[in-house]
mmCIF file of C-alpha atoms in Angstrom:
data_model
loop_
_atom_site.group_PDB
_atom_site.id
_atom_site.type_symbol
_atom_site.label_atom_id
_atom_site.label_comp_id
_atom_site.label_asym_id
_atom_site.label_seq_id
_atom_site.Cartn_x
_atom_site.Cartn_y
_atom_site.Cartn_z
ATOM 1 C CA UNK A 1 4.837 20.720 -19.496
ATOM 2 C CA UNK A 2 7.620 19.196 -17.010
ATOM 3 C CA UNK A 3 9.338 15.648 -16.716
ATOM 4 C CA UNK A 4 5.717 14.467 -14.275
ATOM 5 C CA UNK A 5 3.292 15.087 -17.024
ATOM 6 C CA UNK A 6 5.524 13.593 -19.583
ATOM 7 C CA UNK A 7 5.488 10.168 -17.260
ATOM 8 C CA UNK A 8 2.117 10.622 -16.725
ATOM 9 C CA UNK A 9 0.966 11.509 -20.505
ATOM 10 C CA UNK A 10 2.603 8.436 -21.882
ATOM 11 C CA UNK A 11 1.174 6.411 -18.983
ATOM 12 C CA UNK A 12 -2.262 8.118 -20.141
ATOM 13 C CA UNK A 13 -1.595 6.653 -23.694
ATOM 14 C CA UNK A 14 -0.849 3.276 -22.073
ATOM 15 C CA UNK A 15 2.346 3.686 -24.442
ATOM 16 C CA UNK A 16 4.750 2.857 -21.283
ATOM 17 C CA UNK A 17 4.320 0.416 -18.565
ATOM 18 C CA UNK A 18 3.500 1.031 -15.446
ATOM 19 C CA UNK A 19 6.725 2.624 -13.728
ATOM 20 C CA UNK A 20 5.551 0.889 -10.376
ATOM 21 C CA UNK A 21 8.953 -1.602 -10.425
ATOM 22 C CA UNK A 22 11.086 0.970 -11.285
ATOM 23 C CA UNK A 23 13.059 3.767 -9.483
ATOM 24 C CA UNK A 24 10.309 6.421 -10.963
ATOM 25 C CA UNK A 25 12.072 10.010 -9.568
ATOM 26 C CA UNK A 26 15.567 8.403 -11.302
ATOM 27 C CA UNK A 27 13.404 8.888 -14.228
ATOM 28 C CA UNK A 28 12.151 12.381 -13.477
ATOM 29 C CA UNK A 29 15.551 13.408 -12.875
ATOM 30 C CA UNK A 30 17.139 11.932 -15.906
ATOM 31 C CA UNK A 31 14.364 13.655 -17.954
ATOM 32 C CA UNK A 32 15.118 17.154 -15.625
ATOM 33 C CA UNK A 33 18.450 16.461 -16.770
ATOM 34 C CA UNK A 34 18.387 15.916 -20.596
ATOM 35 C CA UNK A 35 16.166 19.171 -20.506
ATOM 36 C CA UNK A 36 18.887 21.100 -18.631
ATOM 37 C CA UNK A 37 21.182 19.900 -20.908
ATOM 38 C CA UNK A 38 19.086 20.551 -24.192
ATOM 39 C CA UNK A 39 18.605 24.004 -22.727
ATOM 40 C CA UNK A 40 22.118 24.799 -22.395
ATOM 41 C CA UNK A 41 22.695 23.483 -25.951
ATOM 42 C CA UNK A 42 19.970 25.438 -27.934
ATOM 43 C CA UNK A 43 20.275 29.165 -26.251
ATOM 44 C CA UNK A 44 21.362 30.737 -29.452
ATOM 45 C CA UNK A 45 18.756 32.494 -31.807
ATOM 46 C CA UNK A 46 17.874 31.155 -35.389
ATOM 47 C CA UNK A 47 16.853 33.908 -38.076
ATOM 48 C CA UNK A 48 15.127 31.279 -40.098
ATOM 49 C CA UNK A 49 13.283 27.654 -39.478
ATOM 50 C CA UNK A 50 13.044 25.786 -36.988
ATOM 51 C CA UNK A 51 14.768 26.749 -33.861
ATOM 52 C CA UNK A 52 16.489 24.263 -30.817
ATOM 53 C CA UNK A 53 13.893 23.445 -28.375
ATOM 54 C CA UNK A 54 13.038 20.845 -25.525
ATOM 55 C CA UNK A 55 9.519 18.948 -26.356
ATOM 56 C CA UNK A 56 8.783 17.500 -23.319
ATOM 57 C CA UNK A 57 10.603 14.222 -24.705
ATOM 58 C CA UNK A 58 14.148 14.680 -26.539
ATOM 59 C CA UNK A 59 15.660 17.670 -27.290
ATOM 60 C CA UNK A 60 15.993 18.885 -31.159
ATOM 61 C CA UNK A 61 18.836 21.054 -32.692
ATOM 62 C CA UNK A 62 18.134 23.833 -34.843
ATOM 63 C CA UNK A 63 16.895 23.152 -38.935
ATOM 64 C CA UNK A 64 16.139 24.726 -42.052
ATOM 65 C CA UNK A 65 12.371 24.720 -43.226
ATOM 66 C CA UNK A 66 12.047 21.313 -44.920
ATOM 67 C CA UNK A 67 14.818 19.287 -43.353
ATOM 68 C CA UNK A 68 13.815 16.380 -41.994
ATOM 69 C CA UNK A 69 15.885 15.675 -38.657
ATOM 70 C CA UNK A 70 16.547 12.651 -37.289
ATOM 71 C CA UNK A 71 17.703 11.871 -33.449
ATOM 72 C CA UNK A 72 18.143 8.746 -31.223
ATOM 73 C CA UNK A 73 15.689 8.533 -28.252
ATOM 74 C CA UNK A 74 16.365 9.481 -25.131
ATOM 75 C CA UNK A 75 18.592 7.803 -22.613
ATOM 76 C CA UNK A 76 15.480 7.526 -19.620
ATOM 77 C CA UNK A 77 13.501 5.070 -22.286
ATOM 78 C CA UNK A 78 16.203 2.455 -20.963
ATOM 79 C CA UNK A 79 13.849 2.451 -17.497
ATOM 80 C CA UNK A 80 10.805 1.184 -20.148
ATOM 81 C CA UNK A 81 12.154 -1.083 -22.458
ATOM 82 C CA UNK A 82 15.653 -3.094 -23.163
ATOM 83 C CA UNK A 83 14.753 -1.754 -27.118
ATOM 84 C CA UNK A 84 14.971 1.463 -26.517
ATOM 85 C CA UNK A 85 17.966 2.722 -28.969
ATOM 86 C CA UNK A 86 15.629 3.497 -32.151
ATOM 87 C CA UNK A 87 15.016 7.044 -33.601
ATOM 88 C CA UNK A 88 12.586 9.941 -33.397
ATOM 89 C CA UNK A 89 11.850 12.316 -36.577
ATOM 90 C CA UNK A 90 10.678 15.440 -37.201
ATOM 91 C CA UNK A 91 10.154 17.960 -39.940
ATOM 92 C CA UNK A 92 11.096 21.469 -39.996
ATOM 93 C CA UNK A 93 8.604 23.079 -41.744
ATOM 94 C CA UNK A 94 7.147 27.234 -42.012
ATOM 95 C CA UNK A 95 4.823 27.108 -39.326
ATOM 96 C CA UNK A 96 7.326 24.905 -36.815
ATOM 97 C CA UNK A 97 8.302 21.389 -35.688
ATOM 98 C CA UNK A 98 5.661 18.809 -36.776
ATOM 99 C CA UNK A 99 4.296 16.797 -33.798
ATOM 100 C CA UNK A 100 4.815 13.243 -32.659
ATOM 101 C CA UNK A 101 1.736 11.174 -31.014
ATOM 102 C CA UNK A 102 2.889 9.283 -27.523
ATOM 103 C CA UNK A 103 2.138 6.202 -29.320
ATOM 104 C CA UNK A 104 4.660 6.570 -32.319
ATOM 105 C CA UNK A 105 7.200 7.975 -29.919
ATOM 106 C CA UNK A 106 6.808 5.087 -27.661
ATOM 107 C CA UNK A 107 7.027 2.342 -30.434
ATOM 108 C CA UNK A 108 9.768 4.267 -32.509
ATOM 109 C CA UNK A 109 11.724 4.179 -28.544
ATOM 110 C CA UNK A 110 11.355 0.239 -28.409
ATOM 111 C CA UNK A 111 7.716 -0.121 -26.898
ATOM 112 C CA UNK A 112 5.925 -3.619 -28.358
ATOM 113 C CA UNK A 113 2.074 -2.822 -28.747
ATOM 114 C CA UNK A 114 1.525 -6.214 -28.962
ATOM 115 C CA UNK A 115 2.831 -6.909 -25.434
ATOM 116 C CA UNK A 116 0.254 -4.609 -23.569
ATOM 117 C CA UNK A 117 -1.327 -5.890 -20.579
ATOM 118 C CA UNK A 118 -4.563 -4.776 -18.851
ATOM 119 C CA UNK A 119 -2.656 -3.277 -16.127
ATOM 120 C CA UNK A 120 -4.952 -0.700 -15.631
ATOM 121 C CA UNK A 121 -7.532 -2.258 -16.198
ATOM 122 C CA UNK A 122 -6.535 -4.956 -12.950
ATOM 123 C CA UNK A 123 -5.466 -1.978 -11.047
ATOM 124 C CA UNK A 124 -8.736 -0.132 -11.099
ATOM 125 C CA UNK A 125 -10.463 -3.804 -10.606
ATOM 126 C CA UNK A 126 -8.926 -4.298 -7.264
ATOM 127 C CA UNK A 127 -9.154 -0.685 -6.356
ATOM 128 C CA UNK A 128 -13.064 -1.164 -6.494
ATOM 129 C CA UNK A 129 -12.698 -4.615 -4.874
ATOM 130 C CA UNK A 130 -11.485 -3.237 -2.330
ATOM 131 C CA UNK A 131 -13.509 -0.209 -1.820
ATOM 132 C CA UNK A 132 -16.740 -2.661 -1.818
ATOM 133 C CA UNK A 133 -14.873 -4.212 0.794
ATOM 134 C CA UNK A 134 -14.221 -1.426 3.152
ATOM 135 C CA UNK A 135 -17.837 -0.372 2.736
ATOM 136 C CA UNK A 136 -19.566 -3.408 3.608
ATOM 137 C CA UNK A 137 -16.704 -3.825 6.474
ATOM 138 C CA UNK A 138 -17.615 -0.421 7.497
ATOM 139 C CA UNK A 139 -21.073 -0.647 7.737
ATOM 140 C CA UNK A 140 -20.950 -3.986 9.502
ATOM 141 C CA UNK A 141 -18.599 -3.254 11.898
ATOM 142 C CA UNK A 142 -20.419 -0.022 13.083
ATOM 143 C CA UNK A 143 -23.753 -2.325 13.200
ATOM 144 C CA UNK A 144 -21.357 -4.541 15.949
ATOM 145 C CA UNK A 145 -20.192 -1.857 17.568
ATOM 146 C CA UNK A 146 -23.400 -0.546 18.329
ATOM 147 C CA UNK A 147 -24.969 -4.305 19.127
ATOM 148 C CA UNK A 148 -22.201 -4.393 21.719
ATOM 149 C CA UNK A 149 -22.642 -1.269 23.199
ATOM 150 C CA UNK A 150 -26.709 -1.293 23.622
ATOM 151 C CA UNK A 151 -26.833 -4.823 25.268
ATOM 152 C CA UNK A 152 -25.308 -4.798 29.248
ATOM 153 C CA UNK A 153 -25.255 -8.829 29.461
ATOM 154 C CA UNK A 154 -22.139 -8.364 26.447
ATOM 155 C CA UNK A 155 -20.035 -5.824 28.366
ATOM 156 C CA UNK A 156 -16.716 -7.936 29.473
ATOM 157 C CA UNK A 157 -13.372 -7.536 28.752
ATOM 158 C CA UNK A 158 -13.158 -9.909 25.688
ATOM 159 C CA UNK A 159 -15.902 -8.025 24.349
ATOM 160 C CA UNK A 160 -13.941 -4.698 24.857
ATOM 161 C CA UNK A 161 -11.264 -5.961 23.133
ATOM 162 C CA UNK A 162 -13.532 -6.831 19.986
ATOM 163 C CA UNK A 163 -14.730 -3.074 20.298
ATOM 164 C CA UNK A 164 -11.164 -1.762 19.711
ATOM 165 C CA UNK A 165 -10.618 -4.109 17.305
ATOM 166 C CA UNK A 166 -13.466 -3.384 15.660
ATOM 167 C CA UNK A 167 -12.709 0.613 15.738
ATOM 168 C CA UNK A 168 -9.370 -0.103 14.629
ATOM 169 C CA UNK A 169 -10.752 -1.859 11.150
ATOM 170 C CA UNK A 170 -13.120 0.756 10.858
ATOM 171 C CA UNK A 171 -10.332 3.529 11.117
ATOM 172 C CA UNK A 172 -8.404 1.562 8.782
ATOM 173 C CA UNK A 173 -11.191 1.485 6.100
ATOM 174 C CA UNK A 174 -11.571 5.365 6.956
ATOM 175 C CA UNK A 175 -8.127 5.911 6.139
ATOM 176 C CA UNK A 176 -8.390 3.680 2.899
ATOM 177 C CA UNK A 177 -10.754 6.468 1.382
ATOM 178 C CA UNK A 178 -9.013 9.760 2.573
ATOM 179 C CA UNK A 179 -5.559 8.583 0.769
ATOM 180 C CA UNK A 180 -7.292 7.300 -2.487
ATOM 181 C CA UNK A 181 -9.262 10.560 -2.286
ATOM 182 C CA UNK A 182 -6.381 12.698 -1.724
ATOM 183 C CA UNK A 183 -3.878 11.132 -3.971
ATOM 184 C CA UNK A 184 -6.382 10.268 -6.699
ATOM 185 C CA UNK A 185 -8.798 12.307 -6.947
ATOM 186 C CA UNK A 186 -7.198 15.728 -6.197
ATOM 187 C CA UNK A 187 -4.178 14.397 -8.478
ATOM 188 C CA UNK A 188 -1.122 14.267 -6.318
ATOM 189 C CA UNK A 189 1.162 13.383 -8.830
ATOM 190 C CA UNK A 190 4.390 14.832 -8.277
ATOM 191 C CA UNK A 191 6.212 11.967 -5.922
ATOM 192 C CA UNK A 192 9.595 13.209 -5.751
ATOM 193 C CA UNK A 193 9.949 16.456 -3.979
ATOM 194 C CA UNK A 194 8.585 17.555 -0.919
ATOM 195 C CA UNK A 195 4.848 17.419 -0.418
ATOM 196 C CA UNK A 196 2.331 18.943 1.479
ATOM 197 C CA UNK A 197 2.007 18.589 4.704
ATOM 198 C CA UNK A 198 -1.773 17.571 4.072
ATOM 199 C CA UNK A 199 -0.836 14.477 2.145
ATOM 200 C CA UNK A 200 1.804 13.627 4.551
ATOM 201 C CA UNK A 201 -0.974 13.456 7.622
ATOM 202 C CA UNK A 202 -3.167 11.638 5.423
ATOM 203 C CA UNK A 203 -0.498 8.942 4.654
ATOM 204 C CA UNK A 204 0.941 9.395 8.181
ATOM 205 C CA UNK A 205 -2.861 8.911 9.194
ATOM 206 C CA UNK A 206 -3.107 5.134 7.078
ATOM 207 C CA UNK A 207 0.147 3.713 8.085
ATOM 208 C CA UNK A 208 -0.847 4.103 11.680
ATOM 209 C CA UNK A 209 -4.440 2.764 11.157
ATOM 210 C CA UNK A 210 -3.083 -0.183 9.171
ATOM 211 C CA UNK A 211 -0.579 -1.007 11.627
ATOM 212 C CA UNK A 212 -3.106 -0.505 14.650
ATOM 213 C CA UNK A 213 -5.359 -2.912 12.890
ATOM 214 C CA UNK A 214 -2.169 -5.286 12.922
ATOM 215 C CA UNK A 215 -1.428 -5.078 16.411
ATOM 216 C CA UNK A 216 -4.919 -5.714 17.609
ATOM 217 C CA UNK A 217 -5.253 -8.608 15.699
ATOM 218 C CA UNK A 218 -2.216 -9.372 18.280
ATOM 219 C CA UNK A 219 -3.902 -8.366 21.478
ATOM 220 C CA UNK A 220 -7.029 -10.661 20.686
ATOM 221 C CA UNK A 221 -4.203 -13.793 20.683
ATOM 222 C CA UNK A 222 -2.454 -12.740 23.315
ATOM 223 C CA UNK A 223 -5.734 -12.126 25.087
ATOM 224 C CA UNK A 224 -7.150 -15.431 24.059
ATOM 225 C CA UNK A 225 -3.990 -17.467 24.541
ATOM 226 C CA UNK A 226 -3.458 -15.568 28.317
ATOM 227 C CA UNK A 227 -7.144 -16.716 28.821
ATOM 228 C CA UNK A 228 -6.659 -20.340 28.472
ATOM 229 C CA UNK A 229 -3.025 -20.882 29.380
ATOM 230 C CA UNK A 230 -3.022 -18.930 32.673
ATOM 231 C CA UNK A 231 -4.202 -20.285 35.781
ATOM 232 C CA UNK A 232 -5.080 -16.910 37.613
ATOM 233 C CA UNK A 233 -5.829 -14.059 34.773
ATOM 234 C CA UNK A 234 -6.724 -10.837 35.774
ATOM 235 C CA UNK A 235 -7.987 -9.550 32.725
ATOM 236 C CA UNK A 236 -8.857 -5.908 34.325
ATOM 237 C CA UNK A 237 -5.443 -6.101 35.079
ATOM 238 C CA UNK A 238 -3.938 -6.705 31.383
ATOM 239 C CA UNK A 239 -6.704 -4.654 29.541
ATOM 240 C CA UNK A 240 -4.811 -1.429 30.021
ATOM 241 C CA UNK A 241 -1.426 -3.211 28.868
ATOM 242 C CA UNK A 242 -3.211 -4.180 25.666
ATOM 243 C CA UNK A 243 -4.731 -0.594 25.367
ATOM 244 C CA UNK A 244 -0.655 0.341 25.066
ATOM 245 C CA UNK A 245 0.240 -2.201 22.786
ATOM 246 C CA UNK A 246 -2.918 -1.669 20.301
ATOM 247 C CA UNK A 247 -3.250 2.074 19.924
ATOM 248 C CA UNK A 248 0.303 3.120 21.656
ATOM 249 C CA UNK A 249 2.648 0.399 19.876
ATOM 250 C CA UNK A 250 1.729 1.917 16.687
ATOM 251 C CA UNK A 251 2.060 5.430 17.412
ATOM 252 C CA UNK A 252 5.209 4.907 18.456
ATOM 253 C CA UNK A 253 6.632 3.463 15.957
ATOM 254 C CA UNK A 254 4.780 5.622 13.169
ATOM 255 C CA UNK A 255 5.909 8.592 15.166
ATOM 256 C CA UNK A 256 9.860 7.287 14.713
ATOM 257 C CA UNK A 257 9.167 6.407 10.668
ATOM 258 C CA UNK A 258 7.469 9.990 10.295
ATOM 259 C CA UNK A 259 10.602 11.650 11.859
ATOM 260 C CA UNK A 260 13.001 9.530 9.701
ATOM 261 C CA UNK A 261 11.381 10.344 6.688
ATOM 262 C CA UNK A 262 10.794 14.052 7.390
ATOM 263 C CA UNK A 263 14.622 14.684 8.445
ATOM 264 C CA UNK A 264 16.141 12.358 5.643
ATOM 265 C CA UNK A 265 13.547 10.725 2.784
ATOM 266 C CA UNK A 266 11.063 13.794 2.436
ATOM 267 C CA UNK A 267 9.982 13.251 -1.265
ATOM 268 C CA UNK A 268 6.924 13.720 -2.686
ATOM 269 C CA UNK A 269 3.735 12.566 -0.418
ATOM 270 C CA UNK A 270 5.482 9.421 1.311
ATOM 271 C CA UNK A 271 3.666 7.027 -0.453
ATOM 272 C CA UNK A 272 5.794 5.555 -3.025
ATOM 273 C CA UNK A 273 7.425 2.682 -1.257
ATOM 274 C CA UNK A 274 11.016 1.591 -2.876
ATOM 275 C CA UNK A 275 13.115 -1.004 -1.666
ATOM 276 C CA UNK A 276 15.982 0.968 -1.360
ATOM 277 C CA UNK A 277 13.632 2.839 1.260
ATOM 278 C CA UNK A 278 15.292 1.908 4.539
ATOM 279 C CA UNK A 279 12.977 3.615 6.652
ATOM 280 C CA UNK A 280 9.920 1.635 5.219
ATOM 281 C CA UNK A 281 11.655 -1.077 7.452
ATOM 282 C CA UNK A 282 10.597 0.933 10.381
ATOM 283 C CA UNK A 283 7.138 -0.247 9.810
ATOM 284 C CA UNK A 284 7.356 -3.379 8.258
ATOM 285 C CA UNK A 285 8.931 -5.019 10.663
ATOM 286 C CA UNK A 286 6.563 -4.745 13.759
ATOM 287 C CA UNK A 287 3.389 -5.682 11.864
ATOM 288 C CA UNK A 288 6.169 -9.167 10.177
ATOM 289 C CA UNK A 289 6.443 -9.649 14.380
ATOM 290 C CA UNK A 290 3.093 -9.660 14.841
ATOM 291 C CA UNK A 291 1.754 -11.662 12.049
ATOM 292 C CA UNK A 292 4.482 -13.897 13.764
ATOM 293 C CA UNK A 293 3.780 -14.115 16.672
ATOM 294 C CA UNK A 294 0.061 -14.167 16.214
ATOM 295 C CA UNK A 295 0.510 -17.296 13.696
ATOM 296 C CA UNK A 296 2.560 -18.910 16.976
ATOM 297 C CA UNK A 297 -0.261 -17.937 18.917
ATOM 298 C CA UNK A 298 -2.834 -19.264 16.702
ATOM 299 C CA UNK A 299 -0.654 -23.017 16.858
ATOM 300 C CA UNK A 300 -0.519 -22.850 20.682
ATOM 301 C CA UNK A 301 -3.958 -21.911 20.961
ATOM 302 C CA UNK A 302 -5.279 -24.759 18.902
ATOM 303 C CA UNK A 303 -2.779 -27.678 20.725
ATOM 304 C CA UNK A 304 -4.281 -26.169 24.312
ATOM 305 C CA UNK A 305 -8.074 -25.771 23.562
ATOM 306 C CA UNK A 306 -7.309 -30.071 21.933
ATOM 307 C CA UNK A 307 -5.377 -31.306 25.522
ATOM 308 C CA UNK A 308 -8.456 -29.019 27.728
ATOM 309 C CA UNK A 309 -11.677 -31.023 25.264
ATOM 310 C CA UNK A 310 -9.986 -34.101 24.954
ATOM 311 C CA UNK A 311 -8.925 -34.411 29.203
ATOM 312 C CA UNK A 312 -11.146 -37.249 30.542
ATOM 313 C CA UNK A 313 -10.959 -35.607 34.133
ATOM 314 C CA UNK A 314 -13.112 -32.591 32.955
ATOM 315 C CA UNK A 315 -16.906 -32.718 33.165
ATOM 316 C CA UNK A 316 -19.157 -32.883 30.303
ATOM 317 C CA UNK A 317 -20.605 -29.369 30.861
ATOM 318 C CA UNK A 318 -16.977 -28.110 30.775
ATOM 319 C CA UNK A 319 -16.169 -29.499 27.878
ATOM 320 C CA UNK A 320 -18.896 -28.081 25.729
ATOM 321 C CA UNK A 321 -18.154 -25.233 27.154
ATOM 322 C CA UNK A 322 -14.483 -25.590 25.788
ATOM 323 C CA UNK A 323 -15.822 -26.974 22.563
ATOM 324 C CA UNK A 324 -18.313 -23.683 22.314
ATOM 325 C CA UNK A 325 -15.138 -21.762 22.846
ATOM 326 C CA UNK A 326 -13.196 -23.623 20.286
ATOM 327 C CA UNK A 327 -15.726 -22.878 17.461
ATOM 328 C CA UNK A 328 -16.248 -19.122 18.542
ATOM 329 C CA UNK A 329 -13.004 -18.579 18.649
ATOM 330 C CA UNK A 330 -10.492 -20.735 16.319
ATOM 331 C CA UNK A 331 -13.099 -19.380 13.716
ATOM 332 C CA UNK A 332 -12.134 -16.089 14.639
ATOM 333 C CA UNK A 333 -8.662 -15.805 14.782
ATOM 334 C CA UNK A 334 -7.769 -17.358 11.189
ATOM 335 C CA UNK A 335 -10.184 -14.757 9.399
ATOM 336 C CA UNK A 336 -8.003 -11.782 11.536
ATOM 337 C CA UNK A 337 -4.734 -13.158 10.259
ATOM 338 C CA UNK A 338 -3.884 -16.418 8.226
ATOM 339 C CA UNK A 339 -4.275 -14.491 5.230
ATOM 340 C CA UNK A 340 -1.384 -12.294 5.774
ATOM 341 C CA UNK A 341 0.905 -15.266 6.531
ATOM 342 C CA UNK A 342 0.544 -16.249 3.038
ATOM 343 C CA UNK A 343 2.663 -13.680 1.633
ATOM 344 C CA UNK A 344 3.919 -12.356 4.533
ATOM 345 C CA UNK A 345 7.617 -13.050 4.138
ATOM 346 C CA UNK A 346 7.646 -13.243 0.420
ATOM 347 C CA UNK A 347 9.711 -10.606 -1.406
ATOM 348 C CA UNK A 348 7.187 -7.523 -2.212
ATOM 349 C CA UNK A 349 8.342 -8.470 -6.097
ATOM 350 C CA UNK A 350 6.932 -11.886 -6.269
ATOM 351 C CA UNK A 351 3.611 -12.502 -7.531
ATOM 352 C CA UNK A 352 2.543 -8.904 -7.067
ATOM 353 C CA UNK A 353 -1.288 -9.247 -8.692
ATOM 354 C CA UNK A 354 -2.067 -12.109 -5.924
ATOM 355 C CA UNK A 355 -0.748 -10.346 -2.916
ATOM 356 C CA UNK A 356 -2.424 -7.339 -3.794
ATOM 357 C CA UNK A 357 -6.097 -9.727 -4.334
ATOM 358 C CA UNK A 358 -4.796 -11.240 -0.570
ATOM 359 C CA UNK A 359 -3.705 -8.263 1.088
ATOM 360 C CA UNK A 360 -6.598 -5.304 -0.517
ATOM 361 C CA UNK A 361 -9.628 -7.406 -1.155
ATOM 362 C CA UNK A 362 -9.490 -10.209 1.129
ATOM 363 C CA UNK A 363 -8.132 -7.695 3.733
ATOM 364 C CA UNK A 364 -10.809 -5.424 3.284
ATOM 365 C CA UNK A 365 -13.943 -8.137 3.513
ATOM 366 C CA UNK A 366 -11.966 -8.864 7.363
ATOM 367 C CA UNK A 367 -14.930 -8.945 9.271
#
């Protein structure tokens, strides 16, 4: 058994917590290490007891049958707890080492039972959250597409912009099952060495859906705010130049983050993101400008559509026409995006279970 199922026994035992905020392959190699090093140690042969060995956990020196050996836990238990300097024991007896449960090891190595949380428990809640999310997004957004498509009279340009929208959500919620299928259910565990290149695609696959999703979200305000601000708007004109920015912004830049990683971060399937992961940057900051920018958007949007319905020089048919365009549209463009300002700029850290019920489930219901 190697240093991964170790973590992910214990984990199993809910005798550790969850190694999410902390540097989890410095673990694995501080485990690969102490193993090395017990190794090393415990080569020579014993004629009688209980010889050397690495347990998966702490390394043991040799003992006569009925000695009772006592050793301080391991130096990685620091990651886990600020308690961690207590003692592990076994006995030597004729048919080998006695065994430990995860539990005793973990409470012996500083872990307080009576601090558990329901981690998991949340974890798997928002996991089906979202996946009821995605679904119902999925099937409604297909149902649109297809209500678009059949009906002539609805085939315009802000229409075709929906559309790709609309695909983009739908390849987004796509992507959402491949990677929890791939990573969870086939058991992609080991996150810190190299992959296959499977995963990779898969995770290569979400980060550009997710950011596509992002940077149509843009095009419809820049689309909408073009619309009302400019006098003469060619929008056959500008459709191909959002085609670019909504599918070819993102491949781009996904392209440039896969090549980064690849040549100089290629551990384990690229989806553990760390903070000391500079090339997570790559993608972060384009969909932070867009939520930007879109928010701006959103502001000028709202102070032009208010001058346009509350002109007096403007006819009353115009102005319900304006007002119509208000409420089909201001009602649009806060469900596509004010809920990613929220915790848009906040440290990743702070108030993790809430941005994960803003940015899965609320993200996935975006329709």
């Amino acid at each position: 058994m190697d240093s991964f199922q170790l973590l992910f026994l214990l984990l199993l035992y809910g005798c550790l917590p969850k190694v999410l905020s902390v540097q989890m392959c410095d673990v694995v190699n501080e485990i690969e290490l102490e193993k090395e090093r017990c190794e090393n140690h415990t080569t020579g042969n014993v004629t009688s007891g209980c010889q050397g060995m690495w347990d998966i956990i702490a390394c043991w020196p040799s003992a006569r049958i009925g000695e009772v050996v006592t050793i301080t836990c391991p130096t990685y238990f620091s990651y886990f707890s600020d308690k961690h300097r207590g003692n592990l024991s076994k006995t030597c007896t004729a048919y080998g080492w006695t065994e430990m449960h995860p539990i005793d090891i973990a409470v012996n190595c500083g872990y307080n039972l009576n601090s558990t949380s329901d981690d998991g428990k949340f974890f798997w809640q928002v996991k089906v959250g979202y996946t009821i999310g995605h679904s119902v997004s999925l099937i409604l957004l297909i149902t649109a597409i297809v209500v678009l498509c059949i009906f002539r009279k609805l085939h315009c340009t802000r229409n075709y912009i929906h559309m790709h929208l609309f695909v983009s959500f739908i390849l987004k919620a796509i992507a959402v099952f491949i990677k929890d299928l791939v990573l969870y259910e086939f058991g992609e565990v080991d996150n810190c060495s190299p992959g296959s290149v499977g995963c990779k695609a898969v995770i290569v696959f979400f980060q550009y859906c997710v950011m596509a999703s992002f940077f149509w979200l843009l095009v419809e305000g820049l689309y909408l705010h073009a619309l009302l601000a400019v006098s003469f708007f060619s929008e056959r004109k500008y459709f191909w130049a959002y085609i670019m920015i909504g599918w070819g912004g993102p491949a781009i830049i996904i392209t440039a983050w896969s090549i980064g990683k690849a040549y100089y971060n290629d551990v384990g399937c690229w989806d553990i993101i760390e903070t000391t992961d500079v090339f997570w940057w790559i993608i972060k900051t384009p969909i932070l400008a867009s939520i930007l920018v879109n928010f701006v958007l959103f502001i000028c949007i709202i102070r032009i559509l208010r001058q346009k319905i509350n002109c007096p020089d403007i006819g009353r048919n115009e102005s319900n026409q304006y007002l119509r365009l208000a409420k089909s549209t201001l009602l649009l463009i806060p469900l596509f995006g004010i809920n990613f300002i929220v915790f848009a700029f906040i440290p990743e850290q702070v108030k993790t279970e809430l941005r994960l019920i803003f940015d899965l489930i609320l993200g996935s219901f975006q329709v």
